[in-house]
Short mmCIF file of C-alpha atoms and ligand atoms in Angstrom, two decimals:
data_model
loop_
_atom_site.label_atom_id
_atom_site.label_comp_id
_atom_site.label_asym_id
_atom_site.label_seq_id
_atom_site.Cartn_x
_atom_site.Cartn_y
_atom_site.Cartn_z
CA MET A 1162 0.90 123.02 32.98
CA GLU A 1163 -1.55 124.66 35.34
CA ARG A 1164 -1.21 128.29 36.58
CA SER A 1165 0.92 128.62 39.47
CA SER A 1166 0.40 130.25 42.75
CA SER A 1167 3.84 130.21 44.08
CA CYS A 1168 5.84 133.30 43.16
CA PHE A 1169 9.45 132.73 44.20
CA PHE A 1170 12.06 133.96 41.85
CA LEU A 1171 13.90 130.91 42.40
CA PHE A 1172 16.48 131.63 39.67
CA LEU A 1173 17.80 134.57 41.72
CA VAL A 1174 19.03 132.05 44.53
CA MET A 1175 20.11 129.53 42.07
CA GLY A 1176 23.78 130.31 42.23
CA LEU A 1177 23.72 129.54 46.07
CA MET A 1178 22.10 126.13 45.76
CA LYS A 1179 24.22 123.01 45.61
CA VAL A 1180 22.96 119.71 44.31
CA ARG A 1181 24.67 116.99 46.32
CA CYS A 1182 25.01 113.65 44.92
CA SER A 1183 26.41 110.80 46.90
CA ALA A 1184 29.96 110.88 45.34
CA ASP A 1185 31.05 108.12 47.74
CA HIS A 1186 28.55 105.67 46.43
CA HIS A 1187 29.16 104.69 42.86
CA HIS A 1188 27.37 101.93 41.21
CA HIS A 1189 29.26 102.08 37.84
CA LEU A 1190 30.20 98.92 36.23
CA GLU A 1191 33.85 98.32 36.89
CA ASN A 1192 34.31 97.93 33.14
CA GLY A 1193 33.34 101.47 32.81
CA SER A 1194 31.17 100.97 29.80
CA SER A 1195 27.53 101.39 29.33
CA THR A 1196 27.15 98.05 27.80
CA ASN A 1197 26.13 95.61 30.24
CA SER A 1198 26.46 91.95 30.78
CA TRP A 1199 23.01 91.71 32.38
CA THR A 1200 21.10 91.06 29.18
CA SER A 1201 18.95 88.32 30.94
CA ASN A 1202 17.54 90.97 33.35
CA PRO A 1203 14.53 93.04 32.00
CA ARG A 1204 15.77 96.75 31.67
CA LYS A 1205 14.55 99.09 34.36
CA LEU A 1206 13.30 102.30 33.47
CA LEU A 1207 13.50 105.25 35.88
CA VAL A 1208 11.48 108.26 34.92
CA PHE A 1209 11.82 111.77 35.92
CA GLY A 1210 10.25 115.11 34.77
CA ASP A 1211 6.67 116.40 34.07
CA SER A 1212 3.26 115.54 32.51
CA TYR A 1213 5.03 114.36 29.22
CA ALA A 1214 6.21 111.43 31.43
CA ASP A 1215 3.97 111.36 34.51
CA THR A 1216 1.71 108.17 34.66
CA GLY A 1217 -0.18 109.10 37.85
CA ASN A 1218 1.92 110.78 40.60
CA LEU A 1219 -0.22 114.06 40.82
CA PRO A 1220 -2.85 113.94 43.58
CA LYS A 1221 -6.39 113.12 42.32
CA ILE A 1222 -8.08 116.04 43.87
CA VAL A 1223 -6.03 118.62 42.08
CA ALA A 1224 -5.21 117.24 38.73
CA PRO A 1225 -7.41 117.39 35.49
CA SER A 1226 -5.52 114.20 34.42
CA TRP A 1227 -7.52 112.40 36.90
CA ARG A 1228 -10.83 113.60 35.43
CA LYS A 1229 -13.00 112.59 32.63
CA PRO A 1230 -12.13 112.69 29.49
CA TYR A 1231 -8.45 112.04 30.35
CA GLY A 1232 -7.65 108.39 29.75
CA VAL A 1233 -10.78 107.82 27.51
CA THR A 1234 -8.72 105.78 24.98
CA PHE A 1235 -6.40 103.89 27.50
CA PRO A 1236 -7.09 102.68 30.09
CA ARG A 1237 -10.60 104.04 29.16
CA LYS A 1238 -10.88 105.76 32.45
CA PRO A 1239 -8.68 108.70 33.95
CA SER A 1240 -5.18 107.38 35.19
CA GLY A 1241 -3.32 110.49 35.93
CA ARG A 1242 -1.95 110.78 32.43
CA PHE A 1243 -2.17 114.05 30.60
CA SER A 1244 -3.59 112.49 27.42
CA ASP A 1245 -6.51 110.33 26.11
CA GLY A 1246 -4.27 107.32 26.53
CA ARG A 1247 -0.43 106.43 26.69
CA VAL A 1248 2.17 109.04 27.13
CA PHE A 1249 6.07 109.01 26.20
CA THR A 1250 6.91 106.86 29.16
CA ASP A 1251 4.60 104.10 28.10
CA PHE A 1252 6.05 103.92 24.47
CA LEU A 1253 9.53 103.88 25.66
CA ALA A 1254 8.92 101.12 28.18
CA LYS A 1255 7.25 98.99 25.40
CA PHE A 1256 10.37 99.79 23.27
CA LEU A 1257 12.59 98.50 26.13
CA LYS A 1258 10.19 95.37 26.30
CA ILE A 1259 8.99 96.10 29.81
CA ASN A 1260 6.00 97.13 31.59
CA SER A 1261 5.35 100.95 32.12
CA PRO A 1262 7.06 101.50 35.46
CA ILE A 1263 5.03 101.97 38.52
CA PRO A 1264 4.36 105.56 39.71
CA TYR A 1265 6.44 106.41 42.79
CA LYS A 1266 3.01 107.41 44.58
CA TYR A 1267 1.92 103.68 44.33
CA ARG A 1268 5.52 102.10 45.08
CA ARG A 1269 4.08 100.37 48.26
CA TYR A 1270 1.66 98.43 46.17
CA GLY A 1271 4.18 97.43 43.64
CA TYR A 1272 6.89 95.22 44.92
CA LYS A 1273 6.17 92.58 42.13
CA VAL A 1274 6.72 95.25 39.41
CA LEU A 1275 9.66 97.17 40.89
CA GLN A 1276 11.90 95.01 38.51
CA TYR A 1277 10.79 97.49 35.70
CA GLY A 1278 11.78 100.50 37.55
CA MET A 1279 9.85 103.45 38.93
CA ASN A 1280 8.32 106.61 37.54
CA PHE A 1281 9.07 109.78 39.68
CA ALA A 1282 7.83 112.25 37.03
CA ILE A 1283 5.05 114.61 38.12
CA GLY A 1284 2.89 116.77 36.17
CA GLY A 1285 3.74 120.56 36.43
CA SER A 1286 7.30 120.13 37.59
CA GLY A 1287 10.31 121.92 36.26
CA VAL A 1288 13.91 121.92 37.19
CA PHE A 1289 12.96 124.78 39.69
CA ASP A 1290 9.89 124.91 41.78
CA THR A 1291 6.85 125.68 39.62
CA VAL A 1292 3.39 124.62 40.88
CA PHE A 1293 2.05 123.65 44.31
CA LEU A 1294 2.04 119.87 44.96
CA SER A 1295 4.56 119.16 42.24
CA ALA A 1296 8.14 118.18 42.96
CA ASN A 1297 11.15 119.73 41.20
CA LEU A 1298 13.67 117.62 39.54
CA THR A 1299 16.06 117.66 42.36
CA THR A 1300 13.37 116.45 44.80
CA GLN A 1301 12.35 113.63 42.34
CA ILE A 1302 16.06 112.49 42.19
CA ASN A 1303 16.35 112.39 46.01
CA ASN A 1304 13.36 110.32 46.17
CA PHE A 1305 14.95 108.05 43.77
CA LYS A 1306 18.16 108.04 45.73
CA LYS A 1307 16.23 107.04 48.91
CA GLN A 1308 14.64 104.03 46.99
CA VAL A 1309 18.06 102.87 45.87
CA GLU A 1310 19.51 103.18 49.49
CA GLN A 1311 16.57 101.12 50.78
CA GLY A 1312 17.17 98.43 48.20
CA ALA A 1313 14.02 98.80 46.39
CA ILE A 1314 15.63 99.54 43.11
CA ASP A 1315 18.95 98.15 41.83
CA LEU A 1316 20.64 99.82 39.09
CA ARG A 1317 21.58 96.95 36.88
CA SER A 1318 20.30 97.46 33.45
CA SER A 1319 18.95 100.87 34.27
CA THR A 1320 17.90 103.64 31.80
CA ALA A 1321 16.66 106.95 32.99
CA LEU A 1322 14.44 109.21 30.97
CA VAL A 1323 14.29 112.79 32.05
CA ALA A 1324 11.55 114.93 30.33
CA VAL A 1325 11.68 118.51 31.00
CA SER A 1326 9.01 120.01 28.77
CA GLY A 1327 8.92 123.57 29.68
CA ASN A 1328 7.05 124.34 32.93
CA ASP A 1329 9.97 126.31 34.17
CA TYR A 1330 9.20 128.84 31.25
CA VAL A 1331 5.41 128.75 31.98
CA HIS A 1332 6.17 129.59 35.52
CA TYR A 1333 8.64 132.23 34.53
CA GLN A 1334 6.31 133.97 32.27
CA ASP A 1335 3.40 133.66 34.79
CA ASN A 1336 5.60 135.73 37.17
CA GLY A 1337 6.26 138.46 34.67
CA GLY A 1338 9.38 137.15 32.91
CA THR A 1339 9.94 138.61 29.59
CA MET A 1340 11.12 137.10 26.25
CA GLU A 1341 14.32 139.49 26.48
CA GLY A 1342 14.93 138.08 30.04
CA LEU A 1343 15.18 134.47 28.62
CA LYS A 1344 18.71 135.20 27.59
CA THR A 1345 19.80 134.96 31.08
CA PHE A 1346 16.94 132.63 32.46
CA THR A 1347 17.46 129.86 29.96
CA PRO A 1348 21.05 129.41 30.83
CA LYS A 1349 20.02 128.92 34.40
CA VAL A 1350 17.47 126.28 33.54
CA ILE A 1351 20.18 124.48 31.50
CA ASP A 1352 22.64 124.75 34.33
CA GLN A 1353 20.38 123.22 36.76
CA LEU A 1354 19.31 120.42 34.49
CA LYS A 1355 22.88 119.66 33.77
CA LYS A 1356 23.69 119.29 37.48
CA ASN A 1357 20.56 116.95 37.93
CA LEU A 1358 21.83 114.87 34.93
CA GLU A 1359 25.27 114.62 36.24
CA CYS A 1360 23.77 113.53 39.51
CA LEU A 1361 21.81 110.72 38.09
CA ARG A 1362 24.93 109.50 36.20
CA ASP A 1363 27.11 109.62 39.48
CA LEU A 1364 24.52 107.69 41.33
CA GLY A 1365 25.14 104.81 38.92
CA VAL A 1366 22.21 105.07 36.31
CA GLU A 1367 23.76 103.22 33.28
CA THR A 1368 22.06 105.10 30.58
CA VAL A 1369 20.66 108.41 30.75
CA ALA A 1370 18.28 110.17 28.25
CA VAL A 1371 16.98 113.74 28.27
CA THR A 1372 14.31 115.06 25.98
CA ASN A 1373 14.93 118.42 24.47
CA LEU A 1374 12.10 120.87 24.11
CA HIS A 1375 9.29 120.08 21.79
CA PRO A 1376 8.14 123.11 19.51
CA VAL A 1377 6.29 124.78 22.36
CA GLY A 1378 5.22 127.60 19.97
CA CYS A 1379 3.00 124.91 18.29
CA LEU A 1380 1.06 124.04 21.24
CA PRO A 1381 -2.78 124.80 21.01
CA SER A 1382 -2.15 127.22 23.93
CA PHE A 1383 -0.13 129.22 21.57
CA THR A 1384 -2.08 128.74 18.33
CA ARG A 1385 -5.40 129.33 19.67
CA SER A 1386 -5.18 132.96 18.79
CA SER A 1387 -4.62 132.08 15.05
CA SER A 1388 -7.38 129.43 15.04
CA TYR A 1389 -4.74 126.77 15.26
CA LYS A 1390 -3.22 127.72 11.97
CA LYS A 1391 0.25 129.19 12.75
CA CYS A 1392 2.89 128.07 15.21
CA ASN A 1393 4.25 130.95 17.50
CA THR A 1394 7.78 131.56 15.95
CA SER A 1395 9.15 133.70 18.74
CA ALA A 1396 8.20 130.97 21.15
CA ASN A 1397 9.92 128.44 18.92
CA ASP A 1398 13.04 130.47 18.66
CA ALA A 1399 13.06 130.47 22.54
CA VAL A 1400 12.86 126.61 22.35
CA VAL A 1401 15.64 126.42 19.85
CA TYR A 1402 17.84 128.55 22.15
CA HIS A 1403 17.17 126.16 25.00
CA ASN A 1404 17.90 123.17 22.86
CA ASN A 1405 21.27 124.59 21.62
CA LEU A 1406 22.36 125.24 25.11
CA LEU A 1407 21.17 121.77 26.10
CA GLU A 1408 23.25 120.12 23.44
CA ALA A 1409 26.37 122.00 24.55
CA ALA A 1410 25.83 121.05 28.13
CA ILE A 1411 25.32 117.42 27.33
CA ASP A 1412 28.48 117.48 25.01
CA GLU A 1413 30.40 118.98 27.89
CA LEU A 1414 29.18 116.33 30.33
CA ASN A 1415 30.12 113.50 27.83
CA ARG A 1416 33.56 115.02 27.29
CA ASP A 1417 34.25 115.21 30.97
CA ASN A 1418 33.36 111.68 31.63
CA LYS A 1419 35.08 109.31 29.26
CA ASN A 1420 34.52 106.29 31.56
CA GLY A 1421 30.93 106.59 32.43
CA SER A 1422 28.06 106.09 30.06
CA ALA A 1423 27.19 108.84 27.62
CA ILE A 1424 24.08 110.88 28.24
CA ALA A 1425 21.68 110.98 25.19
CA ILE A 1426 19.32 113.52 23.85
CA VAL A 1427 15.83 112.53 23.00
CA ASP A 1428 15.19 114.87 20.06
CA LEU A 1429 11.47 115.61 20.71
CA PHE A 1430 11.98 118.77 18.64
CA ASN A 1431 12.48 117.16 15.55
CA GLY A 1432 10.28 114.22 16.41
CA PHE A 1433 7.31 116.75 16.82
CA MET A 1434 8.33 118.67 13.81
CA SER A 1435 8.48 115.85 11.41
CA VAL A 1436 4.95 114.65 12.45
CA LEU A 1437 3.62 118.26 12.28
CA ASN A 1438 5.15 118.78 8.91
CA LYS A 1439 3.99 115.70 7.20
CA GLY A 1440 1.01 114.79 9.44
CA GLY A 1441 -1.70 116.18 7.35
CA ASN A 1442 -3.12 112.95 6.07
CA LYS A 1443 -3.35 111.16 9.27
CA PHE A 1444 -4.12 114.14 11.54
CA GLY A 1445 -6.35 116.62 9.38
CA ASP A 1446 -6.30 120.08 11.16
CA ILE A 1447 -3.23 119.15 12.86
CA LEU A 1448 -2.81 122.05 15.40
CA ARG A 1449 -6.34 121.83 16.65
CA PRO A 1450 -6.66 120.00 19.90
CA CYS A 1451 -9.13 117.20 20.62
CA CYS A 1452 -10.29 118.36 23.86
CA GLU A 1453 -10.86 122.16 23.78
CA ALA A 1454 -11.58 124.35 26.62
CA MET A 1455 -14.56 126.72 25.88
CA THR A 1456 -12.51 129.85 27.00
CA SER A 1457 -9.01 130.09 27.98
CA ASN A 1458 -9.68 130.25 31.62
CA PHE A 1459 -11.15 126.81 31.57
CA HIS A 1460 -9.26 123.68 30.90
CA CYS A 1461 -10.08 120.29 29.30
CA GLY A 1462 -11.68 118.24 31.99
CA PHE A 1463 -13.33 121.10 33.73
CA ALA A 1464 -17.04 121.26 34.57
CA ASP A 1465 -19.01 124.05 36.22
CA SER A 1466 -20.88 123.53 39.65
CA ASP A 1467 -23.94 122.10 37.89
CA GLY A 1468 -21.72 119.59 36.14
CA MET A 1469 -21.87 121.29 32.71
CA GLU A 1470 -18.70 120.44 30.84
CA LYS A 1471 -16.72 123.54 29.98
CA TYR A 1472 -14.90 121.87 26.95
CA THR A 1473 -15.70 120.26 23.73
CA LEU A 1474 -14.42 116.86 22.65
CA CYS A 1475 -13.46 115.79 19.04
CA ARG A 1476 -15.01 112.56 17.60
CA ARG A 1477 -11.67 111.01 16.81
CA PRO A 1478 -8.80 111.27 19.24
CA ASP A 1479 -6.86 108.71 17.29
CA SER A 1480 -6.67 111.03 14.20
CA THR A 1481 -5.90 114.03 16.23
CA PHE A 1482 -2.34 115.12 17.25
CA TYR A 1483 -2.88 117.24 20.29
CA TRP A 1484 -5.11 116.15 23.01
CA ASP A 1485 -5.56 119.27 25.16
CA SER A 1486 -3.92 122.77 25.22
CA SER A 1487 -0.42 121.46 25.97
CA HIS A 1488 -0.24 117.60 25.54
CA PRO A 1489 -0.24 115.29 22.48
CA THR A 1490 -2.80 112.36 22.15
CA GLN A 1491 -1.79 108.85 22.31
CA ALA A 1492 -1.84 108.65 18.58
CA GLY A 1493 0.31 111.86 18.55
CA TRP A 1494 2.89 110.28 20.85
CA LYS A 1495 2.75 107.14 18.76
CA ALA A 1496 3.58 108.99 15.69
CA VAL A 1497 6.36 111.02 17.37
CA PHE A 1498 7.85 107.93 18.97
CA SER A 1499 7.98 106.02 15.68
CA SER A 1500 9.78 108.94 14.09
CA LEU A 1501 12.34 108.96 16.90
CA LYS A 1502 12.73 105.16 17.03
CA PRO A 1503 15.75 104.96 14.80
CA THR A 1504 17.63 107.26 17.04
CA LEU A 1505 16.91 105.39 20.34
CA ASN A 1506 18.88 102.19 19.74
CA ASN A 1507 21.66 103.61 21.92
CA LEU A 1508 19.15 103.21 24.89
CA LEU A 1509 18.97 99.55 24.48
CA ASN A 1510 22.66 98.67 24.84
C1 NAG B 3005 34.83 93.34 32.59
O1 NAG B 3005 34.12 92.47 31.92
C2 NAG B 3005 34.60 91.19 31.54
C3 NAG B 3005 33.55 90.25 30.71
O2 NAG B 3005 32.34 90.59 31.18
C4 NAG B 3005 35.16 90.43 32.85
O3 NAG B 3005 35.70 89.23 32.57
C5 NAG B 3005 36.08 91.41 33.60
O4 NAG B 3005 36.40 90.89 34.87
C6 NAG B 3005 35.44 92.67 33.82
N1 NAG B 3005 36.43 93.59 34.29
C7 NAG B 3005 36.10 94.31 35.50
C8 NAG B 3005 37.30 95.29 35.89
O5 NAG B 3005 35.27 94.17 36.05
C1 NAG B 3006 13.64 121.65 44.87
O1 NAG B 3006 12.76 121.52 46.01
C2 NAG B 3006 13.26 121.41 47.35
C3 NAG B 3006 12.22 121.03 48.20
O2 NAG B 3006 11.01 121.86 48.12
C4 NAG B 3006 13.93 122.77 47.60
O3 NAG B 3006 14.56 122.61 48.79
C5 NAG B 3006 15.00 122.91 46.62
O4 NAG B 3006 15.58 124.34 46.71
C6 NAG B 3006 14.52 123.00 45.10
N1 NAG B 3006 15.51 123.02 44.03
C7 NAG B 3006 15.53 123.80 43.17
C8 NAG B 3006 16.66 123.62 42.22
O5 NAG B 3006 14.62 124.70 42.91
C1 NAG B 3007 4.10 134.33 20.86
O1 NAG B 3007 4.47 133.99 22.26
C2 NAG B 3007 5.10 135.08 23.01
C3 NAG B 3007 5.55 134.46 24.40
O2 NAG B 3007 4.38 133.85 25.01
C4 NAG B 3007 4.19 136.05 23.09
O3 NAG B 3007 4.69 137.08 23.88
C5 NAG B 3007 3.60 136.70 21.84
O4 NAG B 3007 2.53 137.60 21.96
C6 NAG B 3007 3.25 135.53 20.92
N1 NAG B 3007 2.89 135.95 19.47
C7 NAG B 3007 1.79 135.90 18.94
C8 NAG B 3007 1.76 136.34 17.50
O5 NAG B 3007 0.94 135.31 19.37
C1 NAG B 3008 38.65 106.98 34.00
O1 NAG B 3008 39.20 105.74 34.36
C2 NAG B 3008 40.79 105.93 34.58
C3 NAG B 3008 41.22 104.56 34.68
O2 NAG B 3008 40.49 103.65 35.57
C4 NAG B 3008 40.76 106.80 35.82
O3 NAG B 3008 42.27 106.92 36.06
C5 NAG B 3008 40.30 108.16 35.48
O4 NAG B 3008 40.33 109.08 36.66
C6 NAG B 3008 38.86 108.01 35.02
N1 NAG B 3008 38.47 109.44 34.60
C7 NAG B 3008 37.20 109.78 34.96
C8 NAG B 3008 36.82 111.19 34.28
O5 NAG B 3008 36.39 109.26 35.79
#
């Protein structure tokens, strides 16, 4: 979630844009059910979205996720993940009993592991254009489509994870968007997301799961001003608005498509909330991040020209929930994942 340099008010032209999916090119199981008879195959995980799911797609030169101290817990060096260790994708892959899928950027080196799918997610992205060098959700899906057309990925036993964690709103706010204006902006975000999800399903992905928004108002970037004591309730109200619209959109998609597989919501909001509400024992001062920038113009991982680090690091990332100003630690993700696990069985089929 870096600050953006681009300043297109993309939502103004949104109505004119069309997402085209190849409607002529269905891979749905003829039986029309999401249950599959390919249980001997490992599942394939196709991942789309932002830094909550990216495992290395951002270029090394620009991303803090490729700098110390990112990756200090796993794999003990920076790996392009916005955490001290594993992110949501890694936990989901483990749940599906497969290796974490190879980042799209490294696809040329990964023919042996393509059986596990591919990760197209890239930090900073949104459904609309956000930051330079990131790729919006439509572009990620187009990249995926090309891989399918080239035969690099087949869609048997495929699960897609779409993690859209709020960068559209960061970009919106950076460009002067107001809380009031969210009444019209949020439906545009949901509308675009809905088109993208429909597209994935039409391309033949068997199971599609999309995250709702986590309680953004509890991120350290929002709680710093209260010394990490209080979540920002107006930001969380905006999150609830987004999540309600998302739920209605998914209901509609599932109603309109009785034959295809159902699209599922991964309820990050309640996953985060349940950990934040009862995490006191494991996670002490739960809203305080492990890696804290010295001032709000710095970011975890930054150093000055003399190499002086401009951040402080906690001693125990494994008992801290948030890693930096906007991402959980590996331990944080692990706790969120175990609270979500009972709801994820429909992804196993
Ligand atoms: C549906 O699945 C069953 C059992 O796997 C199979 O025998 C049948 O041919 C399938 N039907 C179609 C239309 O593919
Ligand atoms: C996504 O990015 C592509 C390529 O930059 C652009 O042409 C397209 O308009 C963008 N789509 C949306 C929905 O912002
Ligand atoms: C909560 O977040 C909103 C949106 O960023 C901001 O306008 C507001 O000032 C914040 N409120 C508090 C109490 O920090
Ligand atoms: C569902 O399947 C039936 C029978 O195969 C078909 O007639 C109908 O058009 C399909 N509906 C949708 C929404 O795909």
